[in-house]
mmCIF file of C-alpha atoms in Angstrom:
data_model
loop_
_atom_site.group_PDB
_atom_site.id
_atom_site.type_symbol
_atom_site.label_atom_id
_atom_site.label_comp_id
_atom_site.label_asym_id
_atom_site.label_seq_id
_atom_site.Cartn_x
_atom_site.Cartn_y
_atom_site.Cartn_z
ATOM 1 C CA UNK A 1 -143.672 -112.882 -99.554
ATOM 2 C CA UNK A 2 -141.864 -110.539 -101.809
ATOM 3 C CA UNK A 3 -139.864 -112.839 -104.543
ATOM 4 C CA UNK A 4 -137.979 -110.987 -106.997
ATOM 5 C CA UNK A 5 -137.102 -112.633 -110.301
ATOM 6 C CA UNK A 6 -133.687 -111.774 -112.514
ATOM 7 C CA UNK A 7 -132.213 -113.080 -115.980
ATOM 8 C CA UNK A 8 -129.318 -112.798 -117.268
ATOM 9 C CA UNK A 9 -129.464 -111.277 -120.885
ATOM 10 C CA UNK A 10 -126.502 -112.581 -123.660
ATOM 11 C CA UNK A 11 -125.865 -108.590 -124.131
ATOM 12 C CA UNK A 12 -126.857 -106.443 -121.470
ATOM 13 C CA UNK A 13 -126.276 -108.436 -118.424
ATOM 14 C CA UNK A 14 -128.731 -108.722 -115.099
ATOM 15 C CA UNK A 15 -132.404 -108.305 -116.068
ATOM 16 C CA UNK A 16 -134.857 -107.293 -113.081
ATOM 17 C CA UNK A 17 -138.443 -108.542 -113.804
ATOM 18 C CA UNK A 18 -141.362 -105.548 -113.364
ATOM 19 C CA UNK A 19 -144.516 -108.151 -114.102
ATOM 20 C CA UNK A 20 -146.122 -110.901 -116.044
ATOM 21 C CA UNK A 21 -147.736 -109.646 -118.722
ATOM 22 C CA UNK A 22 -149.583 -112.748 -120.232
ATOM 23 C CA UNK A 23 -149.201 -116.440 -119.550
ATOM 24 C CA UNK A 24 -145.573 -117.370 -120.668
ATOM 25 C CA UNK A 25 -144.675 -113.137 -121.268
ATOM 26 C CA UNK A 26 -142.933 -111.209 -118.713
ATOM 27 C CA UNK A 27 -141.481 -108.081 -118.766
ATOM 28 C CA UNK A 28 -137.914 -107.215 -117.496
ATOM 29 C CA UNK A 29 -135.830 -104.138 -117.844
ATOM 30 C CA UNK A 30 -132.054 -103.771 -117.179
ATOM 31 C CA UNK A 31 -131.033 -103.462 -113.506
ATOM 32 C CA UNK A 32 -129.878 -100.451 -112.401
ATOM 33 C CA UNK A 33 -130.948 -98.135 -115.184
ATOM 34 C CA UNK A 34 -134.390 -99.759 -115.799
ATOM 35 C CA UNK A 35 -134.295 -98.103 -119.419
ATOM 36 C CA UNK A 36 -134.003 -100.828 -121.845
ATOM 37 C CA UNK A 37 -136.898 -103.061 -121.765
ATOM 38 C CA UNK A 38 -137.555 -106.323 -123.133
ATOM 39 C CA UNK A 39 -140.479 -108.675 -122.977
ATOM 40 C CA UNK A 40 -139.467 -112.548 -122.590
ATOM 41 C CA UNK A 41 -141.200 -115.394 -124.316
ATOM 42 C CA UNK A 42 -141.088 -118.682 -122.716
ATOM 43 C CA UNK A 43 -141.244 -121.254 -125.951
ATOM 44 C CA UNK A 44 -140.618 -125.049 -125.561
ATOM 45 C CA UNK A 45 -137.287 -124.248 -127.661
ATOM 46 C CA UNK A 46 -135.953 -121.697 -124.798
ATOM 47 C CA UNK A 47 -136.250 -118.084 -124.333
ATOM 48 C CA UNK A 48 -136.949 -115.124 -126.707
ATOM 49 C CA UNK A 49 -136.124 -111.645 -125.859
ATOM 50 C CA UNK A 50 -138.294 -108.486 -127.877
ATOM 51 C CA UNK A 51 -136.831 -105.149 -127.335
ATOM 52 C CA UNK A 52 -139.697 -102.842 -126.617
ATOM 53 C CA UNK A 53 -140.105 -99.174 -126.104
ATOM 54 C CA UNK A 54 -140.200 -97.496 -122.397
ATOM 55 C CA UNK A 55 -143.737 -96.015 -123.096
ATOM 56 C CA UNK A 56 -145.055 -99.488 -124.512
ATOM 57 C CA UNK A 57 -143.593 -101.249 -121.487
ATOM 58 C CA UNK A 58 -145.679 -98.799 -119.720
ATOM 59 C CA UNK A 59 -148.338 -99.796 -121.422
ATOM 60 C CA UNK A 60 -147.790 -103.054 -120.683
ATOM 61 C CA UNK A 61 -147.585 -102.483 -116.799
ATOM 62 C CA UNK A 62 -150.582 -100.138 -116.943
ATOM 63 C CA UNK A 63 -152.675 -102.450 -118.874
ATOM 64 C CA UNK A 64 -151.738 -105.664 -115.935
ATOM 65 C CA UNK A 65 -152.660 -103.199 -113.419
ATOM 66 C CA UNK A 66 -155.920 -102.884 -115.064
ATOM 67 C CA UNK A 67 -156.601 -106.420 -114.744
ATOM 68 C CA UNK A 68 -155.005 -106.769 -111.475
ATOM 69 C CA UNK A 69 -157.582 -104.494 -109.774
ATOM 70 C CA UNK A 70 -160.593 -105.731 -112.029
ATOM 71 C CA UNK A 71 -159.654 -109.217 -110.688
ATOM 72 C CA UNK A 72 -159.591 -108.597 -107.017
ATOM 73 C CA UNK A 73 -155.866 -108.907 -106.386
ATOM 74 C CA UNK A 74 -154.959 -106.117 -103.927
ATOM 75 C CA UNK A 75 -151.808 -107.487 -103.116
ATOM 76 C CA UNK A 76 -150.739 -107.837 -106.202
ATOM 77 C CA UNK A 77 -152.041 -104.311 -107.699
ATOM 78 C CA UNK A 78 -150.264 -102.413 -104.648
ATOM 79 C CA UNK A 79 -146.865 -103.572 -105.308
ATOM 80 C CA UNK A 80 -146.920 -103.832 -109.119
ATOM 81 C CA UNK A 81 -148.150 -100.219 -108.212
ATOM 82 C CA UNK A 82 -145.315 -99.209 -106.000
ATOM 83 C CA UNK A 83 -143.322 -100.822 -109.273
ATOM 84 C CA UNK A 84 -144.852 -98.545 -111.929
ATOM 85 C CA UNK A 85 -144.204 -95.635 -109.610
ATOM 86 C CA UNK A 86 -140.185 -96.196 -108.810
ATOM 87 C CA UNK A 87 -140.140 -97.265 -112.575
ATOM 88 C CA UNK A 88 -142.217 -94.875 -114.574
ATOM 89 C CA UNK A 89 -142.458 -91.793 -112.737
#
């Protein structure tokens, strides 16, 4: 099953999420122009948004894919793949 995730951000509206990044870190990027990027903390006292770069959230991607395919998750690796590609290239 294919479950897409969105938040709303205070400033710049509908958030799509590209991945997890970490336990409790995610990163999303704006919905239709996927240019502004932000990773999301989950803390006990709510949610925390950190601006980052479009070549560090590619980073970011690049480096889950890494541990996507060392960990045996094909399923997972192809679509955050197909992700990276519409997103990043």
């Amino acid at each position: 099953m294919n479950t897409e995730t969105y938040l709303n951000h205070p400033n710049f509206g509908l958030l799509f999420r590209v991945c997890m990044v970490e336990a409790n870190r995610e990163l999303f990027t704006t919905l239709y122009a996927q240019r502004l990027f932000f990773l999301v903390i989950s803390e006990p006292e709510g949610l925390r948004f950190e601006p980052v770069t479009r070549s560090d959230a590619r980073l970011l991607v690049e480096n889950r894919l890494r541990v996507l395919r060392r960990t045996g998750q094909t399923k997972d690796y192809a679509q955050l793949q197909a992700i990276h590609k519409r997103t990043f290239q």
